N, CA and C of each residue as an Amber inpcrd file, in Angstrom:
protein
   504
  11.2370000  -1.3000000  -3.7780000  10.2970000  -0.4630000  -4.4990000
   9.8680000  -1.1950000  -5.7600000   8.6080000  -1.1030000  -6.0850000
   8.1310000  -1.6900000  -7.3370000   7.2140000  -0.6820000  -8.0220000
   7.0440000  -0.8700000  -9.3100000   6.1620000   0.0020000 -10.0760000
   5.1930000  -0.8600000 -10.8700000   3.9620000  -0.4010000 -10.9940000
   2.9490000  -1.0880000 -11.7820000   2.5570000  -0.1920000 -12.9340000
   2.9390000  -0.5620000 -14.1420000   2.5860000   0.2410000 -15.3150000
   1.1470000  -0.0710000 -15.7170000   0.4520000   0.9320000 -16.1980000
  -0.8990000   0.7330000 -16.7220000  -0.9490000   1.3680000 -18.1040000
  -2.0410000   1.0920000 -18.8010000  -2.1670000   1.6390000 -20.1440000
  -2.2660000   3.1590000 -20.0780000  -1.9250000   3.8010000 -21.1650000
  -1.9540000   5.2610000 -21.2220000  -3.3650000   5.7920000 -21.0050000
  -4.3770000   5.0290000 -21.4300000  -5.7640000   5.4670000 -21.2850000
  -6.3570000   5.1000000 -19.9370000  -5.6790000   4.2220000 -19.1890000
  -6.1990000   3.7770000 -17.9010000  -5.6320000   4.6080000 -16.7620000
  -5.7700000   4.1020000 -15.5510000  -5.2270000   4.8060000 -14.3930000
  -3.7190000   4.9820000 -14.5150000  -3.2130000   6.0140000 -13.8460000
  -1.7680000   6.2140000 -13.8350000  -1.1000000   5.0300000 -13.1470000
   0.1440000   4.8230000 -13.5120000   0.8780000   3.7610000 -12.8400000
   1.1030000   4.1450000 -11.3900000   1.3270000   3.1620000 -10.5740000
   1.5730000   3.4100000  -9.1610000   2.9630000   2.9200000  -8.7910000
   3.4640000   3.4720000  -7.7320000   4.7770000   3.1040000  -7.2120000
   4.5720000   2.6040000  -5.7960000   5.2650000   1.5470000  -5.4420000
   5.1240000   0.9340000  -4.1330000   6.4750000   0.8770000  -3.4350000
   6.4820000   1.3180000  -2.1900000   7.6680000   1.2370000  -1.3470000
   7.2720000   0.4700000  -0.0890000   8.0750000  -0.5110000   0.2850000
   7.7750000  -1.3270000   1.4610000   8.8310000  -1.1290000   2.5280000
   8.3920000  -1.2010000   3.7820000   9.2880000  -1.1200000   4.9310000
   8.8140000  -2.1190000   5.9850000   9.7480000  -2.5860000   6.7900000
   9.4310000  -3.4160000   7.9510000   9.9520000  -2.7150000   9.1860000
   9.1040000  -2.6800000  10.2270000   9.4740000  -1.9940000  11.4510000
   9.3500000  -2.9310000  12.6430000  10.3260000  -2.8680000  13.5070000
  10.2890000  -3.5960000  14.7840000   9.5590000  -2.6800000  15.7650000
   8.2820000  -2.4890000  15.5160000   7.4600000  -1.5660000  16.3000000
   6.0400000  -2.1210000  16.3490000   5.2260000  -1.5380000  17.2080000
   3.8270000  -1.9500000  17.2560000   3.0470000  -1.2360000  16.1550000
   1.9560000  -1.8260000  15.7520000   1.1110000  -1.1840000  14.7460000
   0.5530000   0.1240000  15.3010000   0.3040000   0.1810000  16.6140000
  -0.1810000   1.4180000  17.2290000   0.8290000   2.5510000  17.0560000
   2.1090000   2.2380000  17.2390000   3.1540000   3.2690000  17.1030000
   3.2490000   3.7630000  15.6640000   3.2060000   2.8550000  14.7050000
   3.2880000   3.2510000  13.2940000   2.0580000   4.0700000  12.9170000
   0.8850000   3.6080000  13.3100000  -0.3560000   4.3140000  13.0050000
  -0.3220000   5.7370000  13.5650000   0.1310000   5.8960000  14.8020000
   0.1720000   7.2160000  15.4310000   1.0860000   8.1780000  14.6620000
   2.1710000   7.6750000  14.1010000   3.0760000   8.5420000  13.3430000
   2.4470000   9.0150000  12.0320000   1.4840000   8.2700000  11.5140000
   0.7830000   8.6490000  10.2810000  -0.4680000   9.4840000  10.5470000
  -1.0030000   9.4590000  11.7810000  -2.3520000   9.9940000  11.9820000
  -2.4840000  11.0380000  13.0800000  -1.3840000  11.4540000  13.6980000
  -1.4620000  12.4760000  14.7360000  -0.6070000  13.6740000  14.3320000
  -0.9850000  14.8420000  14.8350000  -0.2320000  16.0560000  14.5210000
   1.2370000  15.9020000  14.9130000   1.4720000  15.4510000  16.1330000
   2.8520000  15.2800000  16.5990000   3.6070000  14.2620000  15.7560000
   2.9350000  13.1650000  15.4270000   3.5740000  12.1380000  14.6030000
   3.9410000  12.6560000  13.2290000   3.0060000  13.3030000  12.5680000
   3.2330000  13.8240000  11.2150000   4.3690000  14.8440000  11.2170000
   4.3520000  15.7510000  12.1670000   5.3860000  16.7860000  12.2240000
   6.7740000  16.2080000  12.5100000   6.8250000  15.0030000  13.0920000
   8.1180000  14.4180000  13.4650000   8.8980000  13.8510000  12.2780000
   8.2060000  13.5880000  11.1430000   8.9380000  12.9340000  10.0520000
   8.4810000  13.2950000   8.6410000   7.3290000  13.8820000   8.4590000
   6.8770000  14.1650000   7.0980000   7.7940000  15.1780000   6.4400000
   7.8780000  15.0810000   5.1500000   8.7110000  15.9790000   4.3620000
  10.1020000  15.3980000   4.1960000  10.6800000  15.5670000   3.0330000
  12.0290000  15.0510000   2.7870000  13.0560000  15.7620000   3.6670000
  14.2680000  15.2170000   3.7080000  15.3590000  15.8620000   4.4340000
  15.4970000  17.2990000   3.9580000  15.7230000  18.2010000   4.8950000
  15.8840000  19.6050000   4.5500000  14.5820000  20.3750000   4.5280000
  13.4720000  19.7070000   4.8760000  12.1620000  20.3400000   4.9440000
  11.5450000  20.0510000   6.3030000  10.7360000  20.9790000   6.7880000
   9.9680000  20.7400000   8.0080000   8.4860000  20.8620000   7.6670000
   7.6670000  20.2260000   8.4910000   6.2200000  20.2490000   8.2920000
   5.5620000  20.7570000   9.5660000   4.6100000  21.6860000   9.3900000
   3.8080000  22.1910000  10.4940000   2.3440000  21.9150000  10.1700000
   1.6820000  21.1360000  11.0170000   0.2690000  20.8070000  10.8060000
  -0.5820000  21.9800000  11.2630000  -1.4980000  22.3940000  10.3810000
  -2.4200000  23.4860000  10.6990000  -3.7910000  22.9590000  11.1180000
  -4.1820000  21.8210000  10.5390000  -5.5060000  21.2460000  10.8200000
  -5.4540000  19.7590000  10.4900000  -6.0480000  18.9390000  11.3480000
  -6.0960000  17.4940000  11.1170000  -7.4800000  16.9880000  11.4810000
  -8.2020000  16.4870000  10.4930000  -9.5410000  15.9210000  10.6760000
  -9.4960000  14.5020000  10.1160000  -9.1380000  13.5470000  10.9760000
  -8.9040000  12.1620000  10.5500000 -10.2300000  11.3980000  10.4440000
 -10.8460000  11.5340000   9.2880000 -12.0670000  10.7940000   8.9370000
 -12.1680000  10.8170000   7.4220000 -12.9010000   9.8720000   6.8580000
 -13.0820000   9.8710000   5.4150000 -13.7470000  11.1920000   5.0270000
 -13.1390000  11.8980000   4.0840000 -13.6080000  13.2160000   3.6780000
 -12.9830000  14.3350000   4.4990000 -12.3130000  13.9770000   5.5840000
 -11.6340000  14.9620000   6.4180000 -10.3490000  15.4200000   5.7530000
  -9.7920000  16.4900000   6.2820000  -8.6550000  17.1160000   5.6300000
  -7.4910000  17.2730000   6.6070000  -6.2950000  17.1080000   6.0500000
  -5.0600000  17.4480000   6.7400000  -4.4770000  18.6470000   6.0060000
  -4.2910000  19.7430000   6.7290000  -3.6720000  20.9430000   6.1580000
  -2.3400000  21.1390000   6.8500000  -1.2840000  21.2930000   6.0590000
   0.0270000  21.5310000   6.6450000   0.8590000  22.4170000   5.7340000
   1.8960000  22.9860000   6.3160000   2.8470000  23.7880000   5.5600000
   4.1680000  23.0390000   5.5450000   4.7210000  22.8540000   4.3470000
   6.0400000  22.2490000   4.2040000   6.9990000  23.3670000   3.8150000
   8.0700000  23.4880000   4.6060000   9.0140000  24.5880000   4.4280000
  10.4160000  24.0570000   4.2070000  11.0650000  24.5450000   3.1640000
  12.4680000  24.2100000   2.9480000  13.2730000  24.9160000   4.0280000
  14.1080000  24.1460000   4.7380000  14.8670000  24.7080000   5.8470000
  16.3770000  24.6100000   5.6350000  16.8280000  23.6500000   4.8670000
  18.2620000  23.4760000   4.6160000  18.6820000  24.3400000   3.4290000
  19.8830000  24.8940000   3.4660000  20.3280000  25.7920000   2.3890000
  20.2180000  25.1850000   0.9850000  20.5860000  23.9250000   0.7980000
  20.5050000  23.3140000  -0.5320000  19.0680000  23.2460000  -1.0380000
  18.1410000  22.9030000  -0.1410000  16.7340000  22.7940000  -0.5500000
  16.1450000  24.1760000  -0.8230000  16.5180000  25.1580000  -0.0090000
  16.0410000  26.5320000  -0.2360000  16.5170000  27.0060000  -1.6070000
  17.7800000  26.7600000  -1.9150000  18.3360000  27.1770000  -3.1990000
  17.6500000  26.4590000  -4.3630000  17.4210000  25.1310000  -4.2150000
  16.7390000  24.3720000  -5.2730000  15.3540000  24.9570000  -5.5400000
  14.6040000  25.2190000  -4.4710000  13.2470000  25.7440000  -4.6380000
  13.2780000  27.0960000  -5.3560000  14.2050000  27.9560000  -4.9720000
  14.3030000  29.2640000  -5.6130000  14.6870000  29.1220000  -7.0800000
  15.6640000  28.2630000  -7.3820000  16.1010000  28.0480000  -8.7710000
  14.9670000  27.4930000  -9.6280000  14.1030000  26.6580000  -9.0230000
  12.9850000  26.0530000  -9.7530000  11.7950000  27.0010000  -9.8680000
  11.9000000  28.1970000  -9.2720000  10.7940000  29.1440000  -9.3260000
   9.6470000  28.7540000  -8.4160000   9.9630000  28.0010000  -7.3600000
   8.9410000  27.5250000  -6.4340000   9.1220000  28.2160000  -5.0820000
   8.0270000  28.4170000  -4.3390000   8.1600000  29.0410000  -3.0200000
   8.8860000  28.1010000  -2.0520000   9.5360000  28.6710000  -1.0420000
  10.2480000  27.8340000  -0.0640000   9.2930000  27.2400000   0.9660000
   8.0990000  27.7780000   1.0610000   7.0650000  27.2260000   1.9380000
   5.8070000  27.0110000   1.1050000   5.2140000  25.8390000   1.2550000
   4.0320000  25.4900000   0.4840000   2.9540000  24.9520000   1.4140000
   1.7380000  25.4880000   1.2910000   0.6040000  24.9360000   2.0320000
   0.0840000  23.7380000   1.2510000  -0.1430000  22.6510000   1.9580000
  -0.5800000  21.4060000   1.3370000  -1.8620000  20.9430000   2.0140000
  -2.7770000  20.4490000   1.2090000  -4.0310000  19.9060000   1.7050000
  -4.1850000  18.4890000   1.1860000  -4.4570000  17.5660000   2.0860000
  -4.8160000  16.2220000   1.6480000  -6.2060000  15.9100000   2.1890000
  -6.9240000  15.0860000   1.4540000  -8.2610000  14.6550000   1.8520000
  -8.2020000  13.1440000   2.0450000  -8.6650000  12.6980000   3.2020000
  -8.6570000  11.2660000   3.4960000  -9.7600000  10.5640000   2.7070000
  -9.3760000   9.4990000   2.0190000 -10.3140000   8.7580000   1.1700000
 -10.6630000   7.3910000   1.7460000  -9.8920000   6.9260000   2.6900000
 -10.1640000   5.6300000   3.3150000  -9.4020000   5.5120000   4.6170000
 -10.1020000   5.0380000   5.6420000  -9.4620000   4.8510000   6.9500000
  -9.9640000   3.5490000   7.5540000  -9.0370000   2.6390000   7.7680000
  -9.2950000   1.4260000   8.5280000  -8.2920000   1.4620000   9.6710000
  -8.7190000   1.8980000  10.8590000  -7.7700000   2.1110000  11.9480000
  -6.7970000   0.9340000  12.1350000  -5.5270000   1.3130000  12.2630000
  -4.4080000   0.3900000  12.4870000  -4.1300000  -0.5230000  11.2950000
  -4.7990000  -0.3170000  10.1550000  -4.6200000  -1.1880000   8.9830000
  -4.3310000  -0.4430000   7.6860000  -5.1340000   0.5840000   7.3880000
  -5.0490000   1.2220000   6.0740000  -5.4510000   2.6850000   6.1640000
  -4.7020000   3.5080000   5.4260000  -4.9780000   4.9280000   5.3390000
  -4.8700000   5.3170000   3.8700000  -5.9020000   5.9400000   3.3370000
  -5.8780000   6.4110000   1.9620000  -6.1210000   7.9040000   1.9340000
  -5.4150000   8.5940000   1.0340000  -5.6430000  10.0260000   0.8980000
  -5.2620000  10.4910000  -0.4930000  -5.7930000  11.6520000  -0.8570000
  -5.4180000  12.2650000  -2.1280000  -4.9380000  13.6850000  -1.8430000
  -3.9750000  14.0960000  -2.6340000  -3.4400000  15.4450000  -2.5140000
  -3.4330000  16.0750000  -3.9000000  -3.3630000  17.3780000  -3.9230000
  -3.3540000  18.1010000  -5.1830000  -1.9270000  18.5490000  -5.4890000
  -1.4060000  18.0840000  -6.6050000  -0.0850000  18.5230000  -7.0670000
  -0.3040000  19.8370000  -7.8020000  -0.2460000  20.9330000  -7.0330000
  -0.5250000  22.2520000  -7.6050000   0.6680000  23.1890000  -7.4550000
   1.8370000  22.6120000  -7.2710000   3.0420000  23.3860000  -6.9730000
   4.0800000  23.3170000  -8.0850000   3.7420000  22.6790000  -9.2060000
   4.7140000  22.4520000 -10.2730000   4.5890000  23.5390000 -11.3320000
   5.6150000  24.3670000 -11.4790000   5.5420000  25.4510000 -12.4670000
   5.2270000  24.9230000 -13.8690000   4.2590000  25.5690000 -14.5340000
   3.9240000  25.2290000 -15.9110000   3.0850000  23.9760000 -16.0850000
   2.5990000  23.3970000 -14.9830000   1.8000000  22.1710000 -15.0620000
   0.4600000  22.3960000 -14.3760000  -0.6170000  22.0160000 -15.0700000
  -1.9500000  22.1280000 -14.4800000  -2.0310000  21.2300000 -13.2460000
  -2.6810000  21.6930000 -12.1610000  -2.8150000  20.8550000 -10.9650000
  -3.5280000  19.5360000 -11.2670000  -3.1220000  18.4850000 -10.5540000
  -3.7650000  17.1760000 -10.6800000  -3.6610000  16.4510000  -9.3480000
  -4.5530000  15.4610000  -9.1590000  -4.5820000  14.7180000  -7.8990000
  -3.5990000  13.5630000  -7.9140000  -3.0420000  13.2990000  -6.7350000
  -2.1620000  12.1560000  -6.5150000  -2.7760000  11.3530000  -5.3660000
  -3.0430000  10.0860000  -5.6160000  -3.6140000   9.2220000  -4.5810000
  -2.5180000   8.4160000  -3.9170000  -2.6550000   8.2420000  -2.6020000
  -1.6790000   7.5220000  -1.7990000  -2.4130000   6.5780000  -0.8590000
  -1.8440000   5.3910000  -0.6610000  -2.3810000   4.4310000   0.2880000
  -1.2430000   3.9160000   1.1620000  -1.5160000   3.8250000   2.4480000
  -0.5820000   3.2490000   3.4040000  -1.2790000   2.0280000   3.9960000
  -0.6750000   0.8520000   3.8200000  -1.2310000  -0.3730000   4.3900000
  -0.2760000  -0.8830000   5.4600000  -0.8310000  -1.2170000   6.6200000
  -0.0440000  -1.7450000   7.7260000  -0.4510000  -3.1840000   7.9780000
   0.5320000  -4.0610000   8.0710000   0.3020000  -5.4830000   8.2840000
   1.0660000  -5.9090000   9.5370000   0.3520000  -6.0530000  10.6600000
   1.0360000  -6.4920000  11.8820000   1.6360000  -7.8830000  11.6930000
   2.8340000  -8.0540000  12.1850000   3.5530000  -9.3230000  12.1060000
   4.0540000  -9.6680000  13.5080000   4.4260000 -10.9210000  13.7360000
   4.9360000 -11.2780000  15.0680000   6.1540000 -10.4490000  15.4970000
   6.9640000 -10.0300000  14.5250000   8.1770000  -9.2840000  14.8530000
   8.0570000  -7.7830000  14.5870000   6.8480000  -7.2900000  14.3320000
   6.6570000  -5.8650000  14.0860000   5.5560000  -5.5860000  13.0890000
   5.8330000  -4.6660000  12.1660000   4.8310000  -4.2120000  11.1980000
   5.4640000  -4.1160000   9.8230000   4.7630000  -4.6230000   8.8300000
   5.1400000  -4.4100000   7.4340000   4.2710000  -3.2680000   6.9310000
   4.9110000  -2.2290000   6.3750000   4.1910000  -1.0790000   5.8410000
   4.3940000  -1.0370000   4.3310000   3.3030000  -0.8460000   3.6040000
   3.3540000  -0.7350000   2.1550000   2.7550000   0.6210000   1.7760000
   3.5850000   1.4620000   1.1770000   3.1740000   2.7800000   0.7150000
   3.0290000   2.7130000  -0.8040000   1.8500000   3.0560000  -1.3000000
   1.5870000   3.0430000  -2.7420000   1.0690000   4.4170000  -3.1390000
   1.6490000   4.9820000  -4.2040000   1.2230000   6.3070000  -4.6350000
   1.2650000   6.4030000  -6.1530000   0.4530000   7.3160000  -6.6900000
   0.4080000   7.5570000  -8.1320000   1.7200000   8.1530000  -8.6230000
   2.1160000   7.7380000  -9.8130000   3.2430000   8.3860000 -10.4850000
   2.8320000   9.8160000 -10.8240000   3.8190000  10.6610000 -10.9730000
   3.5550000  12.0570000 -11.3110000   3.3540000  12.1900000 -12.8330000
   3.2550000  13.4010000 -13.3260000   2.9210000  13.6660000 -14.7330000
   4.0550000  13.3310000 -15.6910000   5.2970000  13.2970000 -15.2190000
   6.4000000  12.9010000 -16.0930000   7.4650000  12.1750000 -15.2780000
   8.4410000  11.6210000 -15.9550000   9.4470000  10.7820000 -15.2970000
  10.3060000  11.5720000 -14.3130000  10.6970000  12.7990000 -14.6800000
  11.5240000  13.6040000 -13.7810000  10.8010000  13.8680000 -12.4600000
   9.5360000  14.2630000 -12.5360000   8.7850000  14.5430000 -11.3100000
   8.4520000  13.2610000 -10.5590000   8.2680000  12.1520000 -11.2650000
   8.0600000  10.8750000 -10.5840000   9.3110000  10.4950000  -9.8090000
  10.4750000  10.6750000 -10.4180000  11.7310000  10.3840000  -9.7150000
  11.8780000  11.2810000  -8.4920000  11.4960000  12.5460000  -8.6070000
  11.5440000  13.4480000  -7.4560000  10.5870000  12.9970000  -6.3560000
   9.3940000  12.5500000  -6.7510000   8.4210000  12.0710000  -5.7610000
   8.9560000  10.8340000  -5.0340000   9.5380000   9.9150000  -5.7880000
  10.1100000   8.7110000  -5.1770000  11.2340000   9.1030000  -4.2180000
  12.1170000   9.9820000  -4.6660000  13.2320000  10.4250000  -3.8070000
  12.7000000  11.1110000  -2.5530000  11.6630000  11.9130000  -2.7040000
  11.0630000  12.5830000  -1.5520000  10.4770000  11.5960000  -0.5640000
   9.7330000  10.6140000  -1.0690000   9.1620000   9.5910000  -0.1810000
  10.2650000   8.7750000   0.4810000  11.2780000   8.3960000  -0.2800000
  12.3880000   7.6250000   0.3020000  13.0710000   8.4380000   1.4040000
  13.2480000   9.7190000   1.1740000  13.8900000  10.5850000   2.1590000
  13.0530000  10.6910000   3.4310000  11.7520000  10.9620000   3.2800000
  10.9320000  11.0800000   4.4770000  10.7680000   9.7390000   5.1720000
  10.7120000   8.6390000   4.4180000  10.6430000   7.3230000   5.0610000
  11.9410000   7.0080000   5.7970000  13.0550000   7.5700000   5.3350000
  14.3050000   7.4410000   6.0810000  14.1740000   8.0710000   7.4590000
  13.4650000   9.2070000   7.5340000  13.2150000   9.8470000   8.8190000
  12.3130000   8.9700000   9.6840000  11.2990000   8.3670000   9.0700000
  10.4050000   7.4600000   9.8000000  11.1780000   6.2370000  10.2800000
  12.0580000   5.7120000   9.4390000  12.8890000   4.5520000   9.8120000
  13.6770000   4.8550000  11.0830000  14.2550000   6.0520000  11.1800000
  15.0690000   6.4110000  12.3460000  14.2440000   6.4640000  13.6170000
  12.9720000   6.8640000  13.4870000  12.0940000   6.9180000  14.6480000
  11.6800000   5.5120000  15.0810000  11.3100000   4.6730000  14.1140000
  10.7530000   3.3490000  14.4380000  11.8180000   2.2550000  14.6040000
  12.9490000   2.4150000  13.9840000  14.0370000   1.4330000  14.1040000
  15.3300000   2.1510000  14.4900000  15.3280000   2.7790000  15.6940000
  16.5200000   3.5330000  16.0630000  17.7340000   2.6180000  16.2380000
  18.8890000   3.1410000  15.9020000  20.1370000   2.4030000  16.1000000
  20.4890000   2.5320000  17.5760000  20.7220000   1.4100000  18.1990000
  21.0300000   1.4520000  19.6380000  22.4980000   1.2130000  19.9040000
């Protein structure tokens, strides 16, 4: 994982997480761009995702519900004053099939914080031995929430890792 700091007046800093998969680029792309793929791994451990609508085109929208399902996550959400199920909308900002996916989402679920957009980019680089994936996303409004976002992405990427690099 790496972070790129920017000036306070410029764009927010971004965080980058990289993974390598012994898989085809088609398989990785499908997990990011299909209803079945998204539902199989999106959301951190202890959460499930149900896709309501998927329009994979620039300007198109992905609508899904993320629900806390594990007791610890349900309790955390309740203690934080947050609902256990949240409807999420992302808008696709860039699509290069089998290479790059860009989208923005609205962080509108944080108690006491005005909603703001978070931009995310997924870059896929086919290699002779598989695919290198680079996930880059905006830092959140403060360090605590940025750490939570990183932990959430690491957790859900752990689920993706198990699908694409299963232990045999």
